[in-house]
Each structure stands twice: as C-alpha cells, then as structure tokens.
CSV table of C-alpha atoms and ligand atoms in Angstrom, one decimal:
chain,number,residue,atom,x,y,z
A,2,UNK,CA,0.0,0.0,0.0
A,3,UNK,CA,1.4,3.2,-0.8
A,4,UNK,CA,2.4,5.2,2.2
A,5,UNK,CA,3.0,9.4,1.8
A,6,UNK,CA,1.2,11.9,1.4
A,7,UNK,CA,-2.6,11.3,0.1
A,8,UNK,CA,-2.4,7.9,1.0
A,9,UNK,CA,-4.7,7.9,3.8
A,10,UNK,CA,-7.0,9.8,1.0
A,11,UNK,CA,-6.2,7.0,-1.1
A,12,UNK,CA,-6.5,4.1,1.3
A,13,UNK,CA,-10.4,3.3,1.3
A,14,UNK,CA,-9.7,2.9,-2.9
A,15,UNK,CA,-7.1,0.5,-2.9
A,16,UNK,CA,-8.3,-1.3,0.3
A,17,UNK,CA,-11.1,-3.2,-1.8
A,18,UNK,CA,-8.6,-4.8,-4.0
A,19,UNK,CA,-5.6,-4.9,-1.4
A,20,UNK,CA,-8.0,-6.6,1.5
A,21,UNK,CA,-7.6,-10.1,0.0
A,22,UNK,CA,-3.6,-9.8,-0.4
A,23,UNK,CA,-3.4,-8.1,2.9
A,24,UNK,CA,-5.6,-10.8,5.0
A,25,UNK,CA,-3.7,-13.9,3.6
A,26,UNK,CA,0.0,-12.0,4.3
A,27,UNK,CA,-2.0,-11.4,7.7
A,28,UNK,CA,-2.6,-15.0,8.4
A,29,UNK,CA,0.8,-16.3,7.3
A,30,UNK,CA,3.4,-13.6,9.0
A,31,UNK,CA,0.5,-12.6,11.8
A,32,UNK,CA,0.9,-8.6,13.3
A,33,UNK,CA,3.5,-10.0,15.6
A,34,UNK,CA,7.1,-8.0,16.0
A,35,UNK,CA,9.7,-9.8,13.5
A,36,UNK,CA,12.4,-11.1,16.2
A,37,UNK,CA,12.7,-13.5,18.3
A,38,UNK,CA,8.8,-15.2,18.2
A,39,UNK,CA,9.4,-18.5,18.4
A,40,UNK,CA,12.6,-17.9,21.5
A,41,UNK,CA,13.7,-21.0,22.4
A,42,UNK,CA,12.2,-21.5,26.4
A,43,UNK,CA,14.6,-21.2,29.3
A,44,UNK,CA,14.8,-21.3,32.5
A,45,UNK,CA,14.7,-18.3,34.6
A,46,UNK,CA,18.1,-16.6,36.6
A,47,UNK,CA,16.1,-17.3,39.6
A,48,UNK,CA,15.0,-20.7,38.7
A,49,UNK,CA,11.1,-20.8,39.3
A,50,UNK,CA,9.7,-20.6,36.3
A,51,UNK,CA,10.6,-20.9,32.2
A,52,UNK,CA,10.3,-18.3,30.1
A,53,UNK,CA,10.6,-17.4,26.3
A,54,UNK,CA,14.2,-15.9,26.2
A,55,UNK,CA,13.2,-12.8,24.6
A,56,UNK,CA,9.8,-11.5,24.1
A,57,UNK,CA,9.2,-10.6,20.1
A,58,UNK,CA,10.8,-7.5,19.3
A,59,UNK,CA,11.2,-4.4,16.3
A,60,UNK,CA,14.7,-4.6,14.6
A,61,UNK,CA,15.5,-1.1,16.9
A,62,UNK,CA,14.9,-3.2,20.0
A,63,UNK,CA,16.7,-6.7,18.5
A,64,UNK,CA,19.8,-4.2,17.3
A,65,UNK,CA,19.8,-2.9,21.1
A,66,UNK,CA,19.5,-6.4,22.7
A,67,UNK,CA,23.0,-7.3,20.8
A,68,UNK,CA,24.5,-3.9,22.4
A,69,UNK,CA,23.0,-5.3,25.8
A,70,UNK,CA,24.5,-9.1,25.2
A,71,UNK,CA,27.7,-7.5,24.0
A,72,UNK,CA,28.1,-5.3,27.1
A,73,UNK,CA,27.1,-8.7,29.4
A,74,UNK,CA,30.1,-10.2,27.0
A,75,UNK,CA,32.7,-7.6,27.9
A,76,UNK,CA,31.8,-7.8,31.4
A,77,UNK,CA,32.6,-11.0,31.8
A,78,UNK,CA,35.1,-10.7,29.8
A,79,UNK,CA,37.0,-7.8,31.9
A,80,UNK,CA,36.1,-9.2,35.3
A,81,UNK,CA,37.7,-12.9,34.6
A,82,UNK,CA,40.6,-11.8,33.1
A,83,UNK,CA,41.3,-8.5,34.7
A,84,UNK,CA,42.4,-7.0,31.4
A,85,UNK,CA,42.6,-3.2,31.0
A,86,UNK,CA,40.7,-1.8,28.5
A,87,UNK,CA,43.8,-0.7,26.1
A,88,UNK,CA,44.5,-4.4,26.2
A,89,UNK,CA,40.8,-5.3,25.0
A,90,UNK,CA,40.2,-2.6,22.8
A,91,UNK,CA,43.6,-4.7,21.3
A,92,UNK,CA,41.5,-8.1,20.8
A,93,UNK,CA,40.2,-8.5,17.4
A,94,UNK,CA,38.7,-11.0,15.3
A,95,UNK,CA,40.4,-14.8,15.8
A,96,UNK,CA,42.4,-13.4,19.1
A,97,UNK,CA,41.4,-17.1,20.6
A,98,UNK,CA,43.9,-19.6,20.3
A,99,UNK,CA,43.0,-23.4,19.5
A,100,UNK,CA,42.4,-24.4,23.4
A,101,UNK,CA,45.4,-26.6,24.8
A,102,UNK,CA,44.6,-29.8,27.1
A,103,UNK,CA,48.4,-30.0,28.6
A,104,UNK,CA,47.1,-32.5,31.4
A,105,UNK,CA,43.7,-34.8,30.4
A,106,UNK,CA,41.1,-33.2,32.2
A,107,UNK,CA,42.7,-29.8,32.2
A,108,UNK,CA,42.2,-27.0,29.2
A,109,UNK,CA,44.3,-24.0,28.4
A,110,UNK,CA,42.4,-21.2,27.0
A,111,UNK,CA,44.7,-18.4,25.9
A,112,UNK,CA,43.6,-14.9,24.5
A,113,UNK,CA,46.2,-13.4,22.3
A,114,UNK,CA,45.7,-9.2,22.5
A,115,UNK,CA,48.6,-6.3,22.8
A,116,UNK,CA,50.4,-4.8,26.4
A,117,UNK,CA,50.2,-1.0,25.4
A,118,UNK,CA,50.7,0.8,29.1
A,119,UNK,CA,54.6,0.9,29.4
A,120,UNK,CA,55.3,-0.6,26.1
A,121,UNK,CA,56.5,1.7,23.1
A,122,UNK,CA,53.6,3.2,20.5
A,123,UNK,CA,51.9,0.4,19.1
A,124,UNK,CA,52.5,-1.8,22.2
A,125,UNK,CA,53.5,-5.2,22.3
A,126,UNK,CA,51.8,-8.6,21.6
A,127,UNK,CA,51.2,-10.8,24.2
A,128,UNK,CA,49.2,-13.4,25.4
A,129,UNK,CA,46.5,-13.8,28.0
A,130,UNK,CA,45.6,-17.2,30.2
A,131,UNK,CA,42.0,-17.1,30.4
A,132,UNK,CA,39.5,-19.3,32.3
A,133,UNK,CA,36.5,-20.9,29.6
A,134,UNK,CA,34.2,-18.1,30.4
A,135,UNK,CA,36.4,-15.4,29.4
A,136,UNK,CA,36.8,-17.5,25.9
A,137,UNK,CA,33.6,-18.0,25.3
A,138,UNK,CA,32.2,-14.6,25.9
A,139,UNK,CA,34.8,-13.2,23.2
A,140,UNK,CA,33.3,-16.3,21.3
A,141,UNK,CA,29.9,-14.6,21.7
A,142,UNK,CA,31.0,-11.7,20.6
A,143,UNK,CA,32.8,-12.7,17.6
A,144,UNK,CA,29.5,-14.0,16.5
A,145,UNK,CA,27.5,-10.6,17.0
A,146,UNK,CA,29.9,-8.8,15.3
A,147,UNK,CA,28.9,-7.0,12.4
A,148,UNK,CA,32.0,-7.9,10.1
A,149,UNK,CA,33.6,-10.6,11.7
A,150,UNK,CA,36.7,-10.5,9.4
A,151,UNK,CA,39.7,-12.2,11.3
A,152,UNK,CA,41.9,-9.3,12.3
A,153,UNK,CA,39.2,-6.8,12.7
A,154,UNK,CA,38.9,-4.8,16.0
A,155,UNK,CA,36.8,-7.3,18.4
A,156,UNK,CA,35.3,-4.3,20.6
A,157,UNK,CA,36.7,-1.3,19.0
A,158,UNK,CA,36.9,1.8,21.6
A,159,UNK,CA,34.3,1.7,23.4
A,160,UNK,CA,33.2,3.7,26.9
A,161,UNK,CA,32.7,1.2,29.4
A,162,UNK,CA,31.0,2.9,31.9
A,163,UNK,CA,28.0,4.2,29.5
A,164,UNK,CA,27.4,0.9,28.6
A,165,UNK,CA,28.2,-0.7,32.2
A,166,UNK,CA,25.0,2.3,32.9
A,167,UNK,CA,23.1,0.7,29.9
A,168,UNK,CA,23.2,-2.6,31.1
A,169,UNK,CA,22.4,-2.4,34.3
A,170,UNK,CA,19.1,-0.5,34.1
A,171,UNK,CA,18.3,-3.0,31.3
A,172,UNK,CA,18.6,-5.5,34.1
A,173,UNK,CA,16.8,-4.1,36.9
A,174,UNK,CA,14.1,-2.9,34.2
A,175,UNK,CA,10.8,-5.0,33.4
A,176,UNK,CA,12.9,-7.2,30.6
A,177,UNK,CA,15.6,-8.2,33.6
A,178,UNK,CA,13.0,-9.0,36.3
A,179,UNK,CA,11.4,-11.2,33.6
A,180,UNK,CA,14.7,-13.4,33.5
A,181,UNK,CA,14.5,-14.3,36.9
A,182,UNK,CA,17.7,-11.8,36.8
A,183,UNK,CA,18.9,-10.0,40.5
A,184,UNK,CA,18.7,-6.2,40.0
A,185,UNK,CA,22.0,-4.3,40.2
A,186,UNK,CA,22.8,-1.9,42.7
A,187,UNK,CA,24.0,1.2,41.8
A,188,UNK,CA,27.5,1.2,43.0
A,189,UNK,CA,29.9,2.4,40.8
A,190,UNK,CA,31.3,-0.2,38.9
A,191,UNK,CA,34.5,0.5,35.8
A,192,UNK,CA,37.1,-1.3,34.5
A,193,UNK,CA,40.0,-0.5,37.3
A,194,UNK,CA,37.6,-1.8,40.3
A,195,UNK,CA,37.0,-5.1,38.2
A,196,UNK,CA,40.6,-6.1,37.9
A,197,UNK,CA,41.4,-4.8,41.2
A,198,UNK,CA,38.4,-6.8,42.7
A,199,UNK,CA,40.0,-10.1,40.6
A,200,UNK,CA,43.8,-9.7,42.2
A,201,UNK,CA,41.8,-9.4,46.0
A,202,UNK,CA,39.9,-12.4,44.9
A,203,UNK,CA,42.5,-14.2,43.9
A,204,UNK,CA,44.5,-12.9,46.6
A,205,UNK,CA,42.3,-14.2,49.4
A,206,UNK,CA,43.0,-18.2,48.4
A,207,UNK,CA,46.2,-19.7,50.7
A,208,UNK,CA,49.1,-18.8,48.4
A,209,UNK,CA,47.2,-16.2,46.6
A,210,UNK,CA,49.8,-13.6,46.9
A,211,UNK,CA,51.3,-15.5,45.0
A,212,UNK,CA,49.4,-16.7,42.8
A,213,UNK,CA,47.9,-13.5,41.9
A,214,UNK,CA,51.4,-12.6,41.3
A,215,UNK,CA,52.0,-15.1,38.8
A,216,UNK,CA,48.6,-15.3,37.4
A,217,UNK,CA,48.3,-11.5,36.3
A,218,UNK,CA,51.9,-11.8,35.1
A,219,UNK,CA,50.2,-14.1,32.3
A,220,UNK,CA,46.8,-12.2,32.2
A,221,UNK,CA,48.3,-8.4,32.9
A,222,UNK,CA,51.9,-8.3,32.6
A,223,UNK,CA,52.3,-4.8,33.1
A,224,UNK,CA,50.2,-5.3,36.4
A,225,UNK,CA,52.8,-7.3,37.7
A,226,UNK,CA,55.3,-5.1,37.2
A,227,UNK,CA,53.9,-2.8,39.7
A,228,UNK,CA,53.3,-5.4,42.4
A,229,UNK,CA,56.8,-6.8,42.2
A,230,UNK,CA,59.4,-4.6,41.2
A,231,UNK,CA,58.3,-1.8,43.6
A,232,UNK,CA,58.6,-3.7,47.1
A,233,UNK,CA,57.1,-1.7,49.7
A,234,UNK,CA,55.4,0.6,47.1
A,235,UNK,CA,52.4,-1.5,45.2
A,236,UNK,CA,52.8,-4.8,46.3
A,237,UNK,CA,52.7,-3.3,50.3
A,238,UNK,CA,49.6,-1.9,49.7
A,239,UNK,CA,47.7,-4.7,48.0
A,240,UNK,CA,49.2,-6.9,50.9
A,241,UNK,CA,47.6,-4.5,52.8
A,242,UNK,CA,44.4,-4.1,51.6
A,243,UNK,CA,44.3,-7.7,51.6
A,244,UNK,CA,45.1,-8.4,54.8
A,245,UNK,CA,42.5,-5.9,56.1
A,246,UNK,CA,40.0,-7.6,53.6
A,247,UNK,CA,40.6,-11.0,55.4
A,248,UNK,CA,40.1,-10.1,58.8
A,249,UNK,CA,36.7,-8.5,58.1
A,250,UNK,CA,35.7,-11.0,56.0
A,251,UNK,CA,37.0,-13.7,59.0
A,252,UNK,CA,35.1,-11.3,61.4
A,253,UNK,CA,32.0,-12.0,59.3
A,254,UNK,CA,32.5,-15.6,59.0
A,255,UNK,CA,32.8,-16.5,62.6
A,256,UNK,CA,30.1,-13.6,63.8
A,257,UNK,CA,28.0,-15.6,61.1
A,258,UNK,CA,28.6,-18.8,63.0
A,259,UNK,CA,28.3,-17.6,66.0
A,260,UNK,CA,24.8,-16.3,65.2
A,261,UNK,CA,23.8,-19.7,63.5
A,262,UNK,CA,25.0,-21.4,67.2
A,263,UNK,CA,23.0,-18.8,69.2
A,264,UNK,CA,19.9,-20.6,66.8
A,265,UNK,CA,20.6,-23.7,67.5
A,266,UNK,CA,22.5,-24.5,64.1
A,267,UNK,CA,25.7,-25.9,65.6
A,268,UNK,CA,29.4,-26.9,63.4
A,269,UNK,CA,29.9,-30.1,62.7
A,270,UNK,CA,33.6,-31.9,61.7
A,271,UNK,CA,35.9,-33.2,64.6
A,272,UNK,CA,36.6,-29.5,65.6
A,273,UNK,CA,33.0,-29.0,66.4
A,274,UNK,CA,33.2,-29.8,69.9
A,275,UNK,CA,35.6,-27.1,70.7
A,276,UNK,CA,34.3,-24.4,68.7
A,277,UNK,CA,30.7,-24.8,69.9
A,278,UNK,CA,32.3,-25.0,73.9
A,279,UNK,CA,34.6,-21.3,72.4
A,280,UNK,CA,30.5,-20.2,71.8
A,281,UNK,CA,29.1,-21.2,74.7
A,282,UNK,CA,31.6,-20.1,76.9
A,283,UNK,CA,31.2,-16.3,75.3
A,284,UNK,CA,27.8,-16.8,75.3
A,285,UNK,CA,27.2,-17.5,78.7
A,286,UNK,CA,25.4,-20.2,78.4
A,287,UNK,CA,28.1,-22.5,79.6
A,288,UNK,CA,27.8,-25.9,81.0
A,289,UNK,CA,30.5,-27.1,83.9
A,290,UNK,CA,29.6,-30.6,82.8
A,291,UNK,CA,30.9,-30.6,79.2
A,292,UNK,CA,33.6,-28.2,78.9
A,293,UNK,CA,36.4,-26.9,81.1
A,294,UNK,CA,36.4,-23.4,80.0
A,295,UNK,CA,35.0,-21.0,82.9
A,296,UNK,CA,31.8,-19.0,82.4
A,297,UNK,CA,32.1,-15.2,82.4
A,298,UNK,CA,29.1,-12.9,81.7
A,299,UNK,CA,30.5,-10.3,79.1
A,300,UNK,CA,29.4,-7.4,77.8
A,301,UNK,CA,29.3,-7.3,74.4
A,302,UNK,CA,32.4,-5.5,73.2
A,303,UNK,CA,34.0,-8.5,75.3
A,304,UNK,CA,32.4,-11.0,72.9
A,305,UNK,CA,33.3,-9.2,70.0
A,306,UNK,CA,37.0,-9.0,71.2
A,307,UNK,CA,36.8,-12.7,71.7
A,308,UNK,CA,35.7,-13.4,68.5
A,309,UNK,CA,38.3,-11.0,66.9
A,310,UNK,CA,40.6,-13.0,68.2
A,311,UNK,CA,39.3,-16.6,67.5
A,312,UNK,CA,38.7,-14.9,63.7
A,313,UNK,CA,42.8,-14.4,63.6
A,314,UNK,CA,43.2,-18.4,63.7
A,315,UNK,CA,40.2,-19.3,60.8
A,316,UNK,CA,41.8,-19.9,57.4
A,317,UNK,CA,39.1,-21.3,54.6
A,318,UNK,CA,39.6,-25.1,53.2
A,319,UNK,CA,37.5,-25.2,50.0
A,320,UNK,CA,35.0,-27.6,51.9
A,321,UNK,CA,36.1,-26.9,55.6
A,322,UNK,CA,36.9,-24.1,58.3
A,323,UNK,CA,40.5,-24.6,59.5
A,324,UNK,CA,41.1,-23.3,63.1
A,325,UNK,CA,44.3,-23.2,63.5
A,326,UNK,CA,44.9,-22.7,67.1
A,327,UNK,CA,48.1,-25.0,67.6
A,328,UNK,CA,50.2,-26.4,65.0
A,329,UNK,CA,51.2,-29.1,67.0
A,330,UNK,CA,47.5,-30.6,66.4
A,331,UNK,CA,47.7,-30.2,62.8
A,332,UNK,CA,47.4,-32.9,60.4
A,333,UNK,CA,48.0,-31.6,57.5
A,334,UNK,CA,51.7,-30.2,59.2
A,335,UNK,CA,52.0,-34.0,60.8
A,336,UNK,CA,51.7,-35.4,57.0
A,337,UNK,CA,54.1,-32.7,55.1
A,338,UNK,CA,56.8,-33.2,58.3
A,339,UNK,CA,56.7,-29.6,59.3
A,340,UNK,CA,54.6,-29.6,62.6
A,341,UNK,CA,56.3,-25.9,63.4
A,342,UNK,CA,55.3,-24.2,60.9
A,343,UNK,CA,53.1,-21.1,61.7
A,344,UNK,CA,50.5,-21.4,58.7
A,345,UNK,CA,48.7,-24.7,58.0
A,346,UNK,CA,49.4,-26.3,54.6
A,347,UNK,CA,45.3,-26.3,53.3
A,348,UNK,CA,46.3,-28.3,49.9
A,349,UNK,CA,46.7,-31.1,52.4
A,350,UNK,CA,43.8,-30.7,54.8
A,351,UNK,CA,42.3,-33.8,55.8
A,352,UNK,CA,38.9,-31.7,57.4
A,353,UNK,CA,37.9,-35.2,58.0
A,354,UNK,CA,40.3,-36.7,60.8
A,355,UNK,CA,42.0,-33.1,62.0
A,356,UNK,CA,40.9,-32.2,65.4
A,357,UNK,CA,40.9,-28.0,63.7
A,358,UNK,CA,38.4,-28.9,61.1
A,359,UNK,CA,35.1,-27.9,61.2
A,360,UNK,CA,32.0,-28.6,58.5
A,361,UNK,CA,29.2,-25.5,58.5
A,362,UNK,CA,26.0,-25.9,56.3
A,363,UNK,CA,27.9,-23.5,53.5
A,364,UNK,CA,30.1,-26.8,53.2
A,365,UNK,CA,27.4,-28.9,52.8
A,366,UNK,CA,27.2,-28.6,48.3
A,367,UNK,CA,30.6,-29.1,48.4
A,368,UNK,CA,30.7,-32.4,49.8
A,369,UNK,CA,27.3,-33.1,47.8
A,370,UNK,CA,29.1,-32.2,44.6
A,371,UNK,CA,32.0,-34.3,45.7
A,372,UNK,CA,29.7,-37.2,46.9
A,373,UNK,CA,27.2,-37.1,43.7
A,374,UNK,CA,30.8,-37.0,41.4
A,375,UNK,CA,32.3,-40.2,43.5
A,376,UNK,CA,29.3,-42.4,43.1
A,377,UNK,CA,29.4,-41.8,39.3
A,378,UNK,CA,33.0,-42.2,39.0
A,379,UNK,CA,32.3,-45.5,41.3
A,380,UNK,CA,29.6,-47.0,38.7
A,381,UNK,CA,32.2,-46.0,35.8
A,382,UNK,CA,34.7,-48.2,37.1
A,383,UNK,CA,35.3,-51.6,35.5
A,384,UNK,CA,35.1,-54.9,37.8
A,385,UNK,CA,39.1,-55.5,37.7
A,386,UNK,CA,40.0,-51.8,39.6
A,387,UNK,CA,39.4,-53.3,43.1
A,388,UNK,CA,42.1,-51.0,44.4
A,389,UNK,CA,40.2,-47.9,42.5
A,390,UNK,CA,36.8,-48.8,44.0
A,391,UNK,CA,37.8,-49.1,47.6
A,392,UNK,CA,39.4,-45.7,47.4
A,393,UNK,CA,36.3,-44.4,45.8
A,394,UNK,CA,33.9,-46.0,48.1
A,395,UNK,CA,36.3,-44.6,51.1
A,396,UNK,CA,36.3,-41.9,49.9
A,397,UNK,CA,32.2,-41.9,48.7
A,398,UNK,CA,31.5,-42.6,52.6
A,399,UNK,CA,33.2,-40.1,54.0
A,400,UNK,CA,31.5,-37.8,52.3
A,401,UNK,CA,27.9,-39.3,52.9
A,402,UNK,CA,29.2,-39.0,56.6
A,403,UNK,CA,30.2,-35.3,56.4
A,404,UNK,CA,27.1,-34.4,55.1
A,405,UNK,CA,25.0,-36.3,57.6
A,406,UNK,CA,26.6,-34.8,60.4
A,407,UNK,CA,26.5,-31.6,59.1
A,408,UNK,CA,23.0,-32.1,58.8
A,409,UNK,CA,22.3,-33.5,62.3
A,410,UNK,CA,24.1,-30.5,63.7
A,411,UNK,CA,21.9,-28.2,61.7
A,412,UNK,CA,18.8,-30.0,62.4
A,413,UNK,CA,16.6,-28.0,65.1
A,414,UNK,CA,16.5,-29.7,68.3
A,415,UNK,CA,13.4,-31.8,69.3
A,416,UNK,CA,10.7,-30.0,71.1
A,417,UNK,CA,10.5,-31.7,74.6
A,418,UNK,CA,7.3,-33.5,74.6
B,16,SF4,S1,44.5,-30.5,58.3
B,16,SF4,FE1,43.1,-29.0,57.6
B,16,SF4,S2,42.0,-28.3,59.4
B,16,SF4,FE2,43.8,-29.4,60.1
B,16,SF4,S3,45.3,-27.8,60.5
B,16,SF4,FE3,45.7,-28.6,58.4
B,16,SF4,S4,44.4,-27.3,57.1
B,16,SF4,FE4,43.7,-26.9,59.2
C-alpha cells in the first residue's frame, strides 16, 4: 500500500482490492514483532519458572538487545581476566587460540591481545591465560559482530561505563525481572575496580599472593610489574588491603557462626566440639559438665574481642573451616613433616580426621558435589580396579558422613514433649 502523502485519501480505494492480499500475508506472518517469536524456552536466573528468552521485538529493540548481550560479554570478559581496556580494545577477530589440554582433564584457553601501558607506541603482543568463560564470551562476541573479518577490532573503543550504565538498568528494568535476573545496585562499577576486585579475589585463596602474582603476570603483565618490582610501594599496599579484607571477611565468618549457634545450628567436623564450647563459653550459656572453659558474663564488646581474636586463627579449606589454634595438632603439618610451621598447609587438609576442622551448612554442596561426582566415577569403574573402587567408596563414605553430620548438627532440636 502506498504510504506518503494522500495515502490515507487514497487508502479506502485501494483497500477493496488490497483486503484479500493483505488478510492472507495477515494469516501467514501474523501482526506479531519480526524477532525473536518463536525464543527458544529457558529457565529463569532465579529458577522458578521458564520463560521465552526474549519476548518478540522491532529490529531497533533486536539491534539494542546485541548492544545489551555485547556489554554482558565484555563484562565478563573484563572481570575474569582482569584485562585493562587498552588491552581489549587490542583483541580482534580470531584473538582465541585453539584451546590446549596439557594434562587430560585440564584445558588452556589463551587470548592473544597487545600490552600498550609501558610498552613503546603500538605496544606489544602478548598473550593472556583465560578461564573458559572469558573464551567464550569473546566467542559470543565474535559471533555478533557485524564484520567478523579475522583481524578486525573485536570491541573497538568503546566507553565502558556508559554501557556498564546501559546494562544495568536493562537488568533491573521490566525485561531483567522477567529473567529471573537480580537487579544491580548502583554502585559504581569500571574497568580499574574489576581487575582490582579479581587480584583481592584471587588474593584471598592460601598462596594467593602469589598466585595473583603469577597469574596476572600471564593475564596483565604490566600489572605485575607494579606489584613486584616496587617492594614496599604497590605490592605493600595490596598486601595491605588484603590483609584488612581477610580479617573482616574472618570477622563475618565466625560472627555468622556464631549467630547460626545462638539458633541452634551448631558446626559439625571433629573440631566442632571445641568451637561450639569457644561459643558457649562467650555466650554465657556454659555448661560445667561438658567443657572446662569457665563462664564469664560479658558485655558485648568482650564477645566481639573474643571473636576477633578466634577470627585471627580461621583460614578457609575449599570444603572446611580450619582453626588453626596449635600447630602441633595439625594434620596436614604432621603429614608434610613440618609440625612448626606457623601457617597450615590447606592443599593437604584432611577436614575429616583433623581435630581444627570444622563442616558449616555453606560446606554442605561441596561435599554433595564431591559425593554425587564419586558415586558416578564409582559406577564408571570396571570390575578389575578393586584398588580404585575401595578408594572411591572410602572416599564416597566419608563424604555421605560429612554431610549427615553436618545435617544432624543443623537440624533444630526436638521439642520436649
Ligand atoms: S589438616 Fe586442615 S584443618 Fe587441620 S590444620 Fe591442616 S588445614 Fe587446618
């Protein structure tokens, strides 16, 4: 139909022949928007229900949902790899190399961009160790690009911030919420806090001085630089910040405990005993007849003192709290033949027969995970691997017995009748 000026003089002339034409194109395309209506069904960020992934849209609003998936992309992008943004305004077009599997079982994924701060005009080439997110979101990317030529500019220059701004009220608008997908707060987020946020991160793990260290020098080499060839400049103040970081998170994790025991949620693992008498006794609800630690009454800056303190000894296993009180009592420095040393070695935590080891119900997927993975490896195994299968089966149990305790210890106490 001819659209301009006149035509809606025109219209009622032409609509008599144009009716039939228009009510058959009607029924076969329908009135709906052009993208996305058939989206493929998923399943919501927050898990309760399944949704269409996109509701139909105008090309305007498809073009802008690539910006918004592209933005996502970088995101992740930045925030695993802690890249600045000269080195991934660098990436372009085929920057990921053919993945590596060095060990079976474990891939390398390397991103291959240029070092520009500190490096003369034009910078250098280098190469960036990635974890699989980080690859696949340039992989995304790659495929919305509009001329995905190898060698072309991946991201080009962009402004992070106005997009971060983009993205995040597309996310806490009507569309996010839709998702299933937690609104954003508004804290200011850029490029520098990302990568700074990764080395803490990274930082926190035992060893992850570091490994931070080592692991930027692969990711950002000219990070590195800063960190390690300006002792008591750089590197101080990250150990620093990180240090300070630790004991408030420490604070938090044994104030959380502490608050769990008050409800009746208790620790499990063989160092339960002795943390929950460490409660009690600060708690004031101390019994004479289980533990030999005297009650005081305290006020509450005396509790918090205490728990200061018992937060200086907590270092996190990946499936267990470590209190490491006295070294002497440490299994993992019994095993390695160091029982002096003044740190305990986690790598060799046993959280199952060490009397510092406790279990907490934020253990409790862990050892699910590790249980659910055994018992498939277990029915994998061929009849001849005796040897295999009674390490797996050890190993299966011990884990189905972590997790029970950690249950009984969680489960409220019976009402008296
Ligand atoms: S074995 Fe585990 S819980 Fe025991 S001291 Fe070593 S790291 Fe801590």
């Amino acid at each position: 139909m001819p659209v301009g000026p006149g035509s809606a003089s025109s219209a009622p002339r032409w609509l008599t022949s144009l009716r039939g034409p228009l009510e058959k194109t009607l029924h076969k395309v329908g009135a709906e928007r052009e993208f996305g209506r058939d989206a493929t069904a998923v399943a919501t960020a927050d898990g309760d229900e399944s949704v269409p992934w996109t509701p139909p849209l105008h090309r305007l609003q498809a073009v802008a949902l690539v910006g918004i998936v592209r933005t996502a992309a970088v995101i992740v992008l930045a925030a695993v790899s802690g890249m600045r943004s000269s080195e991934l305004m660098e990436l372009t077009v085929g920057c990921r190399r053919p993945p590596e599997e060095p060990v079976p079982g474990l891939t390398r994924y390397r991103l291959i961009s240029k070092v520009i701060k500190g490096q003369e005009l034009g910078g250098v080439v280098d190469e960036w160790v990635v974890i699989e997110p980080a690859f696949r979101a340039v992989e995304l990317i790659e495929q919305l690009h509009p001329d995905p030529r190898e060698g072309t500019s991946l991201l080009g220059r962009f402004a992070f911030d106005v997009r971060y701004r983009w993205f995040r009220n597309w996310v806490n608008s009507q569309t996010g919420r839709r998702l299933g997908l937690a609104s954003i707060p508004a804290d200011p987020v850029n490029l520098r806090r990302l990568r700074r946020t990764l080395a803490l991160e990274m930082a926190y793990r035992p060893g992850g001085v570091l490994a931070t260290k080592i692991h930027l020098k692969h990711i950002a080499v000219a990070t590195t630089e800063g960190y390690s060839s300006r002792p008591g400049g750089a590197q101080a103040e990250l150990l620093a910040e990180i240090n300070k970081h630790e004991s408030d998170r420490n604070f938090d994790l044994i104030l959380t405990e502490f608050r769990n025991y008050q409800q009746g949620i208790l620790p499990a693992g063989p160092g339960a005993r002795e943390l929950t008498a460490f409660f009690t006794s600060i708690d004031g609800k101390f019994d004479p007849s289980t533990t030999p630690i005297p009650r005081t009454h305290r006020n509450e800056w005396d509790v918090l003192n205490l728990l200061t303190k018992r937060a200086k000894t907590l270092h996190l296993g990946p499936a267990n709290y470590c209190w490491f009180t006295d070294p002497s009592r440490a299994l993992c420095l019994k095993l390695a033949g160091t029982p002096a040393a003044d740190r305990p070695l986690i790598g060799m935590c046993d959280s199952a027969r060490c009397p510092q080891a406790t279990h907490h119900p934020c253990h409790r997927p862990v050892w699910t995970e590790h249980a659910e993975r055994t018992k498939t490896f277990l029915g994998q195994l061929g009849r001849p691997r005796k040897t295999e299968r009674t390490r797996l089966q050890n190993d299966y149990d011990r884990a189905m017995h972590i997790i029970a305790d950690i249950d009984a210890a969680t489960a409220p106490e019976e009402e008296p009748a």
